[in-house]
Structures are given as C-alpha cells and as structure tokens.
Short mmCIF file of C-alpha atoms and ligand atoms in Angstrom, two decimals:
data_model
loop_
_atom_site.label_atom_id
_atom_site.label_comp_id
_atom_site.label_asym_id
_atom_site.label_seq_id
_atom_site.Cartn_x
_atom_site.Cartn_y
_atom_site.Cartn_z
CA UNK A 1 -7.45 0.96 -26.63
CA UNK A 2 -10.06 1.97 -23.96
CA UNK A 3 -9.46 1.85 -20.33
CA UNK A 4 -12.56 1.86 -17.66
CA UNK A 5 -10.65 3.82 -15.27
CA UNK A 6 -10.65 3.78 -11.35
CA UNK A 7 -9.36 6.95 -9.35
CA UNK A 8 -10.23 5.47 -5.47
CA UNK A 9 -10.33 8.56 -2.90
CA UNK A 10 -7.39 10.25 -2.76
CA UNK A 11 -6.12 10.96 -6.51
CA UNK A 12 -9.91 12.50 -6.45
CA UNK A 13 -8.35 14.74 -3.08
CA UNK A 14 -5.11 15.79 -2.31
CA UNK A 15 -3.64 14.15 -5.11
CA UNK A 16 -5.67 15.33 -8.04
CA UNK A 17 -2.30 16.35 -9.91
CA UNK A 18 -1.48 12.67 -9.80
CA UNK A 19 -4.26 11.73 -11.94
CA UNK A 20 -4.92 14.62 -13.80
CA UNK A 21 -0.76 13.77 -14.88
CA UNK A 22 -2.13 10.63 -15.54
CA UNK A 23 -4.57 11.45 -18.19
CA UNK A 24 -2.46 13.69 -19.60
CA UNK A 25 0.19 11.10 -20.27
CA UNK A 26 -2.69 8.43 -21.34
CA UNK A 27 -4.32 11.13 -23.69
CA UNK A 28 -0.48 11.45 -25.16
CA UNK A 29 -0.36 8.32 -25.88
CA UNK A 30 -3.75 7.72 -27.29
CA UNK A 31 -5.52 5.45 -24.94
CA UNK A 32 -9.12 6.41 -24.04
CA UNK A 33 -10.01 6.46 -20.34
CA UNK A 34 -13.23 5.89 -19.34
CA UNK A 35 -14.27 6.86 -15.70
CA UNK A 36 -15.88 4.24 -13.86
CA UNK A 37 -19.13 5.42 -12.83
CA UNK A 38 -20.70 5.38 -9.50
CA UNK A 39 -17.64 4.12 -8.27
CA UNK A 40 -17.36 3.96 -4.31
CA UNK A 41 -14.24 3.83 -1.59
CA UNK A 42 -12.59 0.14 -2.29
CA UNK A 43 -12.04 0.31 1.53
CA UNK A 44 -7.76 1.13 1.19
CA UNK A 45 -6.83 -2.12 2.72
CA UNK A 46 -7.93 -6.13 2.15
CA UNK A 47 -9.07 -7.76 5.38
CA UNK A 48 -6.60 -10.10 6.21
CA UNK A 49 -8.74 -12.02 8.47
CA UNK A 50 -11.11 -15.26 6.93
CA UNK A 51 -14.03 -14.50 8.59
CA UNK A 52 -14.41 -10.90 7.55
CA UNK A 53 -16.37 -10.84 4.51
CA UNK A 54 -18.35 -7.66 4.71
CA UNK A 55 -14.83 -6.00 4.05
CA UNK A 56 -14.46 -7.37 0.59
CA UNK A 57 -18.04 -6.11 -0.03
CA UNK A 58 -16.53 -2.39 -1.36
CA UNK A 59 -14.00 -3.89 -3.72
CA UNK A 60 -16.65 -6.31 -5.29
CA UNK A 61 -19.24 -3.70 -6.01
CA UNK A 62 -16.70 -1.98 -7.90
CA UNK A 63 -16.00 -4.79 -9.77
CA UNK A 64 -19.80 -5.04 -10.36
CA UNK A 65 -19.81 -1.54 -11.56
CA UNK A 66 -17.05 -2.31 -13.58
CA UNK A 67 -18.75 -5.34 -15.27
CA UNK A 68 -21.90 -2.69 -15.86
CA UNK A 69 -19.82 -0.51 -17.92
CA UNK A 70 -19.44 -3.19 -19.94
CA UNK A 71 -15.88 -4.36 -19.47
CA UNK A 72 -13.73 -7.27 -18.23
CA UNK A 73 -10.95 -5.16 -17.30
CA UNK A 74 -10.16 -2.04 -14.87
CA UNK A 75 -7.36 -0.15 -14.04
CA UNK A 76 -6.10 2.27 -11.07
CA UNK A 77 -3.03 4.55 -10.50
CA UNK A 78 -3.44 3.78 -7.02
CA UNK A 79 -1.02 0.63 -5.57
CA UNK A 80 -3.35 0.49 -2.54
CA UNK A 81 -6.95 0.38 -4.43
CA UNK A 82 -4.73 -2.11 -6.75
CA UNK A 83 -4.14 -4.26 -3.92
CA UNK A 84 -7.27 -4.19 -2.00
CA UNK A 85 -9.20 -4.19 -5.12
CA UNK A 86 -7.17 -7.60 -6.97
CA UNK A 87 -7.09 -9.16 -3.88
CA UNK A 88 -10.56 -9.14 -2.98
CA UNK A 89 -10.74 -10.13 -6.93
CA UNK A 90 -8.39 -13.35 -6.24
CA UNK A 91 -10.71 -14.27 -2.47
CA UNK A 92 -14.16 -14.62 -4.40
CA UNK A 93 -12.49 -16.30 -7.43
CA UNK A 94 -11.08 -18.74 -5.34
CA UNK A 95 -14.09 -19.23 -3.01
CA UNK A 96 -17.24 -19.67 -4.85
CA UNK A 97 -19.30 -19.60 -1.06
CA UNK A 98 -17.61 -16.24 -0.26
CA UNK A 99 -18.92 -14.78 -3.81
CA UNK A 100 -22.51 -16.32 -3.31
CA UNK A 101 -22.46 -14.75 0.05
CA UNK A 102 -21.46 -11.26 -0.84
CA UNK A 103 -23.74 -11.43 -4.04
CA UNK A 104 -26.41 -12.15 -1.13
CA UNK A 105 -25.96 -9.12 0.54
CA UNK A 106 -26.02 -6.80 -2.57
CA UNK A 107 -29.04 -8.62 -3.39
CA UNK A 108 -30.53 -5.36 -4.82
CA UNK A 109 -27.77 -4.88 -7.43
CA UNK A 110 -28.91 -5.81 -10.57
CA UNK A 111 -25.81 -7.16 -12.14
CA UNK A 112 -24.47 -10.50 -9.97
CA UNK A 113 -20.22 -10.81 -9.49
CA UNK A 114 -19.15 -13.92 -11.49
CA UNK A 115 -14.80 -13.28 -10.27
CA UNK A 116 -15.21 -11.90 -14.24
CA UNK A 117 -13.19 -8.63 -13.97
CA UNK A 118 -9.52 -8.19 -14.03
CA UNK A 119 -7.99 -5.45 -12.30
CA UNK A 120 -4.55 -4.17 -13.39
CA UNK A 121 -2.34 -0.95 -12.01
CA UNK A 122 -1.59 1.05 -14.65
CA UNK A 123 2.15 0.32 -14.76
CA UNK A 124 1.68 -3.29 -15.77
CA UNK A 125 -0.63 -2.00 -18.56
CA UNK A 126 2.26 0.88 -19.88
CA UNK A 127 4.38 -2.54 -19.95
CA UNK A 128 2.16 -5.45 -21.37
CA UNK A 129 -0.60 -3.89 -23.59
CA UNK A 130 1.39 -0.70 -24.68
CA UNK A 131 5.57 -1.31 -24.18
CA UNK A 132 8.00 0.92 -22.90
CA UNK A 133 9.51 0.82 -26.65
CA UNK A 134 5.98 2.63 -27.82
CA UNK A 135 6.80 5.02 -24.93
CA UNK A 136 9.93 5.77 -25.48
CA UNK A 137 8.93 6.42 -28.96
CA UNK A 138 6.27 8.99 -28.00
CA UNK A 139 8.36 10.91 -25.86
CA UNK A 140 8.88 14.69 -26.67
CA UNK A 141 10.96 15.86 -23.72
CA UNK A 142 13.25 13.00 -22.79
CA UNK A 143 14.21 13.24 -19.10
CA UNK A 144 17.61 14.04 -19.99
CA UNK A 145 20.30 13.50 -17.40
CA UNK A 146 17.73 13.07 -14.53
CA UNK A 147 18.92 10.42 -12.21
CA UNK A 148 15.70 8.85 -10.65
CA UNK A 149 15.55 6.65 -8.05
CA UNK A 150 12.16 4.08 -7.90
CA UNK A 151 10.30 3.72 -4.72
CA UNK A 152 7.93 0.70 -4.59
CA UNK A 153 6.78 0.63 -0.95
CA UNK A 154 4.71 -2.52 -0.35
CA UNK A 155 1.33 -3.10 -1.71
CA UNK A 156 2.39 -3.06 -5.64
CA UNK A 157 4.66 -6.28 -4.85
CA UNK A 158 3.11 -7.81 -2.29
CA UNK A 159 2.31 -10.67 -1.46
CA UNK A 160 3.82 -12.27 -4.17
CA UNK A 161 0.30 -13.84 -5.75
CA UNK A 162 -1.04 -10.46 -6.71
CA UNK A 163 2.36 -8.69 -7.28
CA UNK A 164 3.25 -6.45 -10.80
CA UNK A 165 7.04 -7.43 -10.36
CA UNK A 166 9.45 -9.49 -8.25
CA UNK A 167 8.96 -8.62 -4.49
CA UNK A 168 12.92 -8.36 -3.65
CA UNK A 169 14.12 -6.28 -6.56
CA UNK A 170 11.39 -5.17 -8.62
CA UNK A 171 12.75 -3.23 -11.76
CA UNK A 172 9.47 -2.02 -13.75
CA UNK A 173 9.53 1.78 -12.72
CA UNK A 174 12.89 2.02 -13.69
CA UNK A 175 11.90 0.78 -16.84
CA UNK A 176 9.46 3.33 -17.44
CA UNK A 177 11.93 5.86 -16.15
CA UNK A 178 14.48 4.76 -18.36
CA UNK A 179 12.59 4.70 -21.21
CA UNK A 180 11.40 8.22 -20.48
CA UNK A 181 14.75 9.25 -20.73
CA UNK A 182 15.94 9.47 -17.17
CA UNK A 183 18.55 7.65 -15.82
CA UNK A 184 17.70 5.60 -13.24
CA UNK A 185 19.48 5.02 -9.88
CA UNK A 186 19.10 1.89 -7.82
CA UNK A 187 19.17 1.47 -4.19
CA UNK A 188 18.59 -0.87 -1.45
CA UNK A 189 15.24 1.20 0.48
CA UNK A 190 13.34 0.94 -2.33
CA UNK A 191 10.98 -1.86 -1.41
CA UNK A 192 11.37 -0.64 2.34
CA UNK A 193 7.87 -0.23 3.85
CA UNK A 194 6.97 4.38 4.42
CA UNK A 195 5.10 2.99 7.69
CA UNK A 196 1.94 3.74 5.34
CA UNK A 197 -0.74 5.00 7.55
CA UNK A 198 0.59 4.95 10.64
CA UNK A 199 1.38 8.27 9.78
CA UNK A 200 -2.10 9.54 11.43
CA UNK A 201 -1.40 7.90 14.60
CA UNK A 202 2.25 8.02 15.12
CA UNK A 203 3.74 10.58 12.13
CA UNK A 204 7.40 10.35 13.56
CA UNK A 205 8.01 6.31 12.71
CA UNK A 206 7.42 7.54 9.40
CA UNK A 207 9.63 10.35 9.41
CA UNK A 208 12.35 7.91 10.62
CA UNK A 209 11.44 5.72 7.96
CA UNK A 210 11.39 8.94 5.07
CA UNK A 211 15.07 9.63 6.82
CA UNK A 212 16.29 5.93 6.03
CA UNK A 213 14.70 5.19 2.48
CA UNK A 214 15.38 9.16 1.21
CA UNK A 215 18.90 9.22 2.28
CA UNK A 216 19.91 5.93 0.47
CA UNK A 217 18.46 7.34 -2.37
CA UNK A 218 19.99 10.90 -2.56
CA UNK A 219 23.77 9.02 -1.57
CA UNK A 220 23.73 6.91 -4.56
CA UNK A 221 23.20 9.90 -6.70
CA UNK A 222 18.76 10.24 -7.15
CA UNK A 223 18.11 13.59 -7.61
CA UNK A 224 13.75 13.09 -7.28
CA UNK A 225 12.11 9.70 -5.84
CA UNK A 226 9.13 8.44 -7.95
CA UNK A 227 6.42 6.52 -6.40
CA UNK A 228 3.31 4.59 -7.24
CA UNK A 229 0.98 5.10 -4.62
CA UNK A 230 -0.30 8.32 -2.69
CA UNK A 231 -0.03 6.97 0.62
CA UNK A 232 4.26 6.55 0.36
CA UNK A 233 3.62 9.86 -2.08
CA UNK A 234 2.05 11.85 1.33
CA UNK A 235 4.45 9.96 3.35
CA UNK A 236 8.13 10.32 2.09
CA UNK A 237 6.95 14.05 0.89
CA UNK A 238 5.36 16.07 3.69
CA UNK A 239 6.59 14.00 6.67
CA UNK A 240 10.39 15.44 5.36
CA UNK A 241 8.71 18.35 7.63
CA UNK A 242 8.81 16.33 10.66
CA UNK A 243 12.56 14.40 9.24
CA UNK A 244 14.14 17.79 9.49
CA UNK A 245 12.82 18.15 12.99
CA UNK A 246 14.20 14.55 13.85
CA UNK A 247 17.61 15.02 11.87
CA UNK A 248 18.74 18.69 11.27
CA UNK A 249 21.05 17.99 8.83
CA UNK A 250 18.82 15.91 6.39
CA UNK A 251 18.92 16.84 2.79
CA UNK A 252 15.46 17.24 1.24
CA UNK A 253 14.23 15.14 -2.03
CA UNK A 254 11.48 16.10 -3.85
CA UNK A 255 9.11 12.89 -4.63
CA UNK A 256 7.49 12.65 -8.00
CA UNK A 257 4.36 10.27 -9.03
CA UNK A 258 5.33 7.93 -11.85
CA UNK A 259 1.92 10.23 -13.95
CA UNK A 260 3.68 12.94 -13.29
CA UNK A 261 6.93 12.15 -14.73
CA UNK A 262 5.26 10.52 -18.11
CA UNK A 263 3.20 13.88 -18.34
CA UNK A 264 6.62 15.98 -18.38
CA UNK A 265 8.50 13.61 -20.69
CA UNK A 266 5.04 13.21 -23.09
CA UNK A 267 5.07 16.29 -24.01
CA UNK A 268 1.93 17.51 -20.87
CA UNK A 269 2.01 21.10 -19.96
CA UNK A 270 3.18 22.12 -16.49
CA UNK A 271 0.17 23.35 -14.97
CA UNK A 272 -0.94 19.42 -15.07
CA UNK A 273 1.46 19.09 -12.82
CA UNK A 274 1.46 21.35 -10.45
CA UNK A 275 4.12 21.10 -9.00
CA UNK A 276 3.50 23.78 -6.19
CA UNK A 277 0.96 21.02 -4.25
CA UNK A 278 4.51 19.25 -3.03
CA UNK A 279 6.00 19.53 0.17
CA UNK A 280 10.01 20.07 -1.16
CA UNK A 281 9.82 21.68 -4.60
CA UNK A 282 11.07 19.62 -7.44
CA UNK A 283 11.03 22.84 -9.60
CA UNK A 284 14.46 23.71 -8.90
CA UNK A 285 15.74 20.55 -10.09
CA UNK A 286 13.63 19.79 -13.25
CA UNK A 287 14.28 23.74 -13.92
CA UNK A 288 18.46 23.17 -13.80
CA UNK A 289 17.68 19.89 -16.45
CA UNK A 290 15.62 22.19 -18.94
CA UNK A 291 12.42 20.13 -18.13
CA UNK A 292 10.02 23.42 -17.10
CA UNK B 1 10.97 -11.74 31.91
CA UNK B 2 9.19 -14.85 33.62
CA UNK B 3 6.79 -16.39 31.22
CA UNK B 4 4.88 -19.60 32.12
CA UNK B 5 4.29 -22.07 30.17
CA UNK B 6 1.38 -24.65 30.60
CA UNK B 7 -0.65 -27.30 29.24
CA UNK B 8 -4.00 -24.89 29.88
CA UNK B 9 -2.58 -22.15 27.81
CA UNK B 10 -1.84 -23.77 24.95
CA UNK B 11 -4.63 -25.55 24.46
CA UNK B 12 -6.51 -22.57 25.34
CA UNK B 13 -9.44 -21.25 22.53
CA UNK B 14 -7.13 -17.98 22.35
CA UNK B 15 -4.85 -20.33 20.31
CA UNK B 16 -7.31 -21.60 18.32
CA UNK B 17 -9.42 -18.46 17.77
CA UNK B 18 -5.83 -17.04 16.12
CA UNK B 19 -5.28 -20.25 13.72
CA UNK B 20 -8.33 -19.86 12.74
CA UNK B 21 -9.10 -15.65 11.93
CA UNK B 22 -5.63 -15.84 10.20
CA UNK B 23 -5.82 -19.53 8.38
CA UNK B 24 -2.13 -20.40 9.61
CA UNK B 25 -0.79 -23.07 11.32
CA UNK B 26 1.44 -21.74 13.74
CA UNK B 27 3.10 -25.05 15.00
CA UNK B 28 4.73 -24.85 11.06
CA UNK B 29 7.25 -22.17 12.14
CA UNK B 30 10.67 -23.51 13.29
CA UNK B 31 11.86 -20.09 14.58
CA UNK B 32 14.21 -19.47 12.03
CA UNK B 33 13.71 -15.38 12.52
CA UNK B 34 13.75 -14.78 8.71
CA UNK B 35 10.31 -12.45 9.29
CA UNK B 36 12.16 -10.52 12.39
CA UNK B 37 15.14 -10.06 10.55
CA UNK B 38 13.39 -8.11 7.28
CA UNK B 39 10.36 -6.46 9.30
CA UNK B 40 11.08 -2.60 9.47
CA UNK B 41 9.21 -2.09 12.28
CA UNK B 42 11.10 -4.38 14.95
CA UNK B 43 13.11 -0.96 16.38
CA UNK B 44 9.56 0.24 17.68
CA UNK B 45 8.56 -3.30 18.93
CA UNK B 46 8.54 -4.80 22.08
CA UNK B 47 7.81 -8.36 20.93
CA UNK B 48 9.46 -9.11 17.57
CA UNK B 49 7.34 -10.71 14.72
CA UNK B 50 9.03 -14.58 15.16
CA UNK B 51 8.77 -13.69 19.15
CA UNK B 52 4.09 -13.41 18.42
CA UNK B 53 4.35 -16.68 16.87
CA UNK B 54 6.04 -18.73 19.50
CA UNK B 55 4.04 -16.59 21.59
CA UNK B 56 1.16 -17.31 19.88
CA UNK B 57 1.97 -21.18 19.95
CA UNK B 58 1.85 -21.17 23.42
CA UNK B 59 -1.22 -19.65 24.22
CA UNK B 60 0.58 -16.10 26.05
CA UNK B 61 -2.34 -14.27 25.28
CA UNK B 62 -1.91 -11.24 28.21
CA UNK B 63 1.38 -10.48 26.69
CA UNK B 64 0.27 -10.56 23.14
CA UNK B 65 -2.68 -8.56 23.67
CA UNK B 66 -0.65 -5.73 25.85
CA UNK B 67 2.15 -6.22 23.49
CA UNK B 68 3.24 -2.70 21.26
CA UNK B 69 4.01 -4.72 18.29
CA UNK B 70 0.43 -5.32 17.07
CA UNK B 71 0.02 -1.61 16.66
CA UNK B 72 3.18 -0.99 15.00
CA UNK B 73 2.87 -3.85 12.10
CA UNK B 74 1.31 -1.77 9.07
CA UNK B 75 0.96 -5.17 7.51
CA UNK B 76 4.26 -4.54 4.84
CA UNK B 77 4.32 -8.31 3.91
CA UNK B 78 8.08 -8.89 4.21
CA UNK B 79 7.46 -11.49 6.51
CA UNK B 80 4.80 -12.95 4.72
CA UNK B 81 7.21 -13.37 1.58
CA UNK B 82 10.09 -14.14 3.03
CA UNK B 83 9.27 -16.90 5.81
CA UNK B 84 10.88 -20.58 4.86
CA UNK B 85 7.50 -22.22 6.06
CA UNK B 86 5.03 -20.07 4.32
CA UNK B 87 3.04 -18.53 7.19
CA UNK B 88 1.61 -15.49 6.74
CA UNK B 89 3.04 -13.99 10.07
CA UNK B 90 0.75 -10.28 8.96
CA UNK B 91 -2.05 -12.51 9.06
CA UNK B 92 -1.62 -13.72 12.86
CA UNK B 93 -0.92 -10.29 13.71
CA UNK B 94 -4.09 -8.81 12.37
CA UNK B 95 -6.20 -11.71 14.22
CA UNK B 96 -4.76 -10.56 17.31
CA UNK B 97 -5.65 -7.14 16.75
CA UNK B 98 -9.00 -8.15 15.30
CA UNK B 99 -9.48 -9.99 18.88
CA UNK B 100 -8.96 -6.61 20.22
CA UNK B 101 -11.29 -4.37 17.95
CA UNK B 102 -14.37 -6.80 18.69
CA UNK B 103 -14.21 -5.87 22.44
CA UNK B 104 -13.92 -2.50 20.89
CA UNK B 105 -10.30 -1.93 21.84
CA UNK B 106 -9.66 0.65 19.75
CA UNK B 107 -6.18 1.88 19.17
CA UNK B 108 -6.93 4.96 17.56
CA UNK B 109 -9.44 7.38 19.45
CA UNK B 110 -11.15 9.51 16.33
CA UNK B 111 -12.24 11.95 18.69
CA UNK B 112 -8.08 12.19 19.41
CA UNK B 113 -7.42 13.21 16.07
CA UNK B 114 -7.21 17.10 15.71
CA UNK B 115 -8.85 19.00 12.73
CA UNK B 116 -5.65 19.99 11.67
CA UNK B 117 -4.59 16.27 11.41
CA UNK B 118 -7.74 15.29 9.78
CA UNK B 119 -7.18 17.88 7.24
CA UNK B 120 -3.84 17.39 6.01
CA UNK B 121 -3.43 13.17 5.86
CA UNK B 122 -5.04 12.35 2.66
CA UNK B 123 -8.16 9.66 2.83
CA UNK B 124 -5.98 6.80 2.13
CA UNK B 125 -4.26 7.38 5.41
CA UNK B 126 -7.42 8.02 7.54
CA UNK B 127 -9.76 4.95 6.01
CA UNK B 128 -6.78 2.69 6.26
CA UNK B 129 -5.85 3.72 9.71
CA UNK B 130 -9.65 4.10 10.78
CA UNK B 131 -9.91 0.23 9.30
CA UNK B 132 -7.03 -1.05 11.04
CA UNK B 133 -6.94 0.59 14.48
CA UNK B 134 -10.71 0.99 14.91
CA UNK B 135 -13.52 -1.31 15.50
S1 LIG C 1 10.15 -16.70 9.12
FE1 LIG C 1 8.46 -18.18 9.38
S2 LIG C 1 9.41 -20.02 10.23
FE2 LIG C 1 10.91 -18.35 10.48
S3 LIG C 1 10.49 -17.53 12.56
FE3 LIG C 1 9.27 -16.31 11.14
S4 LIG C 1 7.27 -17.33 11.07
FE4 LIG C 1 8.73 -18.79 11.97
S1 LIG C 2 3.94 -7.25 8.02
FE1 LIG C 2 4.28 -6.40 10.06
S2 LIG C 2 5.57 -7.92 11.11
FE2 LIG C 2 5.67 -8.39 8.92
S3 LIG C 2 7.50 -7.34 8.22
FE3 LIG C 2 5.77 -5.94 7.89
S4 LIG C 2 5.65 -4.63 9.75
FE4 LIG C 2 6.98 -6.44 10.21
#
C-alpha cells in the first residue's frame, strides 16, 4: 500500500517528532509514504461562513496537487488539516458553482478539481485499510501495563458529517492503544475542547482547560494522554507551565502523539522520538515500564 | 439589564445579514439551552451561546457585537452536534464576528504579539488565530 502523504505546517515545525514517529511506525508496518509535493498551508481552519470562498481555495489546491501525484486518496496526521482539508472536500462536492468558481480563480493550474480526492486522517486508515489485528500483530514492544488515556479534542469528531468516530464517545484511539499493548483508561474530558488557539491570545483559558481535562485523566488512573492533533498536543503539554501557575498543586502528565506511541510499540528507535522536545518528560514513566 | 425589543430591530438587515453568512434559520431554535449547557467556554462568557441566538432573533445587534462571547467561541462544535433543531449555533457566531473583521475589527493586534509568543505557539495556533481574530 502507498500513501500520498500530507504533513500541513506544524508536524514540518515544532512537531517534527510527531511525524518523523509517524513514518517510523508506517515504515514498520510496510506502507509506503509518499510526500505530497508542492504542498501549501491548508489554511488550519474551514470558513464557516457561505460567502467565503477564497478560504477553501488552500485546501482545494492541495487536493489538486494531490490529484497530480496521481492519486484519489490523501492522508494527514494532523486532525486540524483533516478537518479543514475534508471539509472543504465535502463544500465543492456538494456545490458544483462553488467548485467552478474556485477552479476559476486557479485558472493557471493545469490540472482542474473534479471533488475526486478523498482525504482520510491516518487513524481511520490504521483501522479500515490495515486493522488493529495486523497491528497488534506487528508489535515488538507491547506497551505493557501502560494505562493511556485518549484525548480527541474537537476537529477529528466534529461535526458529525466529516467525523472518524462517534462525536460523544469516540473509542478508536483506544483501540489503537489497546492493540499496542497499553491499557487504556477512559474518562469523561476526553472530547472536551483544549481552547485550541486561543492559546495565542488568551493562554490562561487554556491552562484552565489543560487543569480540567488532565486531572480527570490522571484520577482515573492515565499515566500519559495521547492526542491526535498538534494544536491540543502544544496545548495540554506546554500550557501545564502556566496550570502550575494557576493551581500549585497540579500533578503534571506527560502528553504523547498517537505516532509516537506506534513508533515505541513497533519496534522505532528512541531518538525518533525525542522525547526531550516535551514540556513534562514522559521518560520517567515509559523508563519505570521498560519501554526506553 | 434593560433590553428593548422592537419591530425595527428585528426586521433589521443585521438579522438578515447573520441568517444569511451562517445559512441558519434562527427562528428554528426553541431555547431549549442544550448548546449552553455542553459549550466549555460559557464560564468566560458574558452572553451564553442559546442567549446570541435569541439575541440574534431579535435584531440586538450593539450587544452582540460588544458581547465577550464571540471571542471566546473557538468554534468546538458541541453545540452544533448537540442542538435538538439542528442549527449550527458556531456558524451564527462566526457571522457575527465575520461582521466585525470586514470593518476591520480585529480582535487580535499582530503587532501585540511579542517575539517570544510568536516563537513558541506552533503555526497551527498563529494561522488559526490570525484567521479567526483578524481581518
Ligand atoms: S440547542 Fe438549538 S434549539 Fe436549543 S437553545 Fe441552542 S440553538 Fe436553540
Ligand atoms: S462552538 Fe463555541 S459556542 Fe459552541 S460549544 Fe463550542 S465554544 Fe461553545
């Protein structure tokens, strides 16, 4: 299998270890991962308002570029560039005066948008094209005894139309977890919304928030938090800095990135990980399991 | 708080300008307060999300416009998929702030944010702030 692969900005950034986990895990499993070339900011969010098609311009080009490498399918490790790119995907498939507009405007593209691409986050493609079962199969260093909690945030399961998994109680990260040998833990934060970028202009709603979702977590037993997208990644990680100034007595987590934990039970060396770009360590833990 | 209600203000273009930048019908919701009840914002809000739409039905544009709550939605979509009638409340709040950004109201003053800020957020924070707050 052969994946035409979208990073968006930000697992190209600060979050490099995300995907370079990612393509670790992939390589482990023996799915080839193709770049997409020439590949351009999907804008981060889908314009919510009907008049505001220039917005939906990003997201389409990439789908043109996508269609230029010769595929009919793309996927990202990014819930956000999921989001803004499928919906986008769903707006010109549903409105073929949209799509004739925006093709309008990229008149000097050579290759026209025909709502022809699919675009898939890579969790829904670990669970439809290759199984957990396969995964849990491949695994070298089961996540033995590690009690994981699953963190959703918003834009993987919402709104419904576009959504991986149900968008009250989701359950496909602790599928992968669990079939990656960790135990997973549920609780009731974990489709609670970080406060996502509001962390720029107002960082201490989303401390409040990290306080709320992190300490459900850690009471019903999670030892680390996986997430799916580098925004709630940033978020419930380095704002714990400002938590601690809000609540003194808060107990850190460390937050993982679902690539990250496939990379350690696949069999991925440590350095793909590194693990010393997070805020709160998770060495100390995944040391005291035997996992580094 | 005193808030009039009139004939002029709801039938004012504000009220249609909103139905139509967010496609919803506002006179659909019934004020149940399903979208208030799951939004995990309403603590910093001064107008709650069911509170914009009966605002929004009847036309209060000053206190909509000055109102905190537009800035503090990050567009989550628990009201969206929860609400009984179907209206995408996210929607209604992002054509007020739209409303807002095209008289270049912006919320978020770049040359406000520090280097140190601008450094440490990753680019899915700043292009999805810049996009939302700025015009
Ligand atoms: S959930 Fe829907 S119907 Fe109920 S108050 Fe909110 S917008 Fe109105
Ligand atoms: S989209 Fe906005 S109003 Fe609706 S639940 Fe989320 S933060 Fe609250």
């Amino acid at each position: 299998m052969k994946l035409i692969y979208y990073p968006g900005c930000t697992l190209k950034n600060q979050a490099k270890n995300f995907e370079d986990a990612g393509l670790c895990a992939l390589d482990k499993l023996g799915i080839e991962v193709q770049e997409l070339e020439r590949w351009n900011c999907c804008g981060t969010v889908f314009s919510l308002v009907t008049d505001d098609l220039i917005h939906h311009l990003a997201p389409v080009r990439v789908l043109i570029r996508t269609k230029e490498a010769k595929s009919n399918s793309l996927m990202t490790m990014c819930a956000m560039c999921f989001n803004t790119l499928k919906r986008a995907n769903e707006r010109v498939r549903a409105d073929a005066d949209a799509l004739s507009t925006l093709n309008d405007l990229m008149y000097e593209e050579e290759t026209k948008y025909e709502g022809d691409v699919d675009v898939y986050h890579l969790l829904e493609i670990l669970k439809d094209k290759i199984g957990f079962e396969t995964i849990r199969q491949k695994t070298v260093k089961p996540l033995q005894d590690l009690k994981v909690a699953s963190y959703y945030g918003c834009y993987l399961i919402r709104p419904r139309e576009i959504g991986i998994d149900d968008p009250e109680n989701p359950q496909i990260l602790e599928d992968l977890t669990a079939s990656l040998g960790a135990t997973p833990i549920d609780f009731p934060y974990k489709t609670e919304c970080c406060a996502a970028y509001k962390t720029v202009d107002n960082p201490n709603i989303v401390a409040e928030r990290t306080y709320q979702i992190l300490n459900s977590a850690r009471q019903l037993g999670a030892e680390v938090v996986v997430v799916s997208c580098p925004l709630c990644a940033f978020n419930l990680d380095a704002r714990q800095k400002e938590t601690s100034k809000l609540y003194p007595e808060f107990q850190h987590v460390p937050i993982l990135y679902f690539t990250q934990l496939m990379a350690l039970a696949l069999g991925c060396s440590e350095e793909k990980l590194r693990l010393d770009l997070h805020y709160i360590d998770p060495k100390p833990i995944l040391k005291s399991k035997g996992l580094i | 708080m005193r808030i009039n209600i009139s004939r002029k203000n709801i039938n004012d273009l504000f009220v249609a300008k909103i139905q139509e930048l967010s496609g919803q019908n506002l006179l659909a919701c019934y004020q149940c307060g399903k979208c208030s009840a799951g939004c995990p914002a309403v603590s910093d809000m001064d107008l709650l999300p069911n509170q914009i739409i009966r605002y929004a039905q009847l036309g209060l544009k000053d206190e909509l416009m000055h109102s905190k709550s537009i800035w503090v939605c990050a567009s989550c979509m628990t009201c969206n998929v929860r609400c009984p009638r179907g209206i995408k409340i996210a929607e209604v709040i992002e054509a007020i702030r739209q409303i807002l950004l095209r008289k270049r109201a912006d919320h978020l003053p770049l040359e406000n944010l520090s280097p140190e800020v601008k450094c440490q957020v990753p680019p899915i924070a700043l292009i999805s702030s810049f996009r939302k707050f700025t015009s």
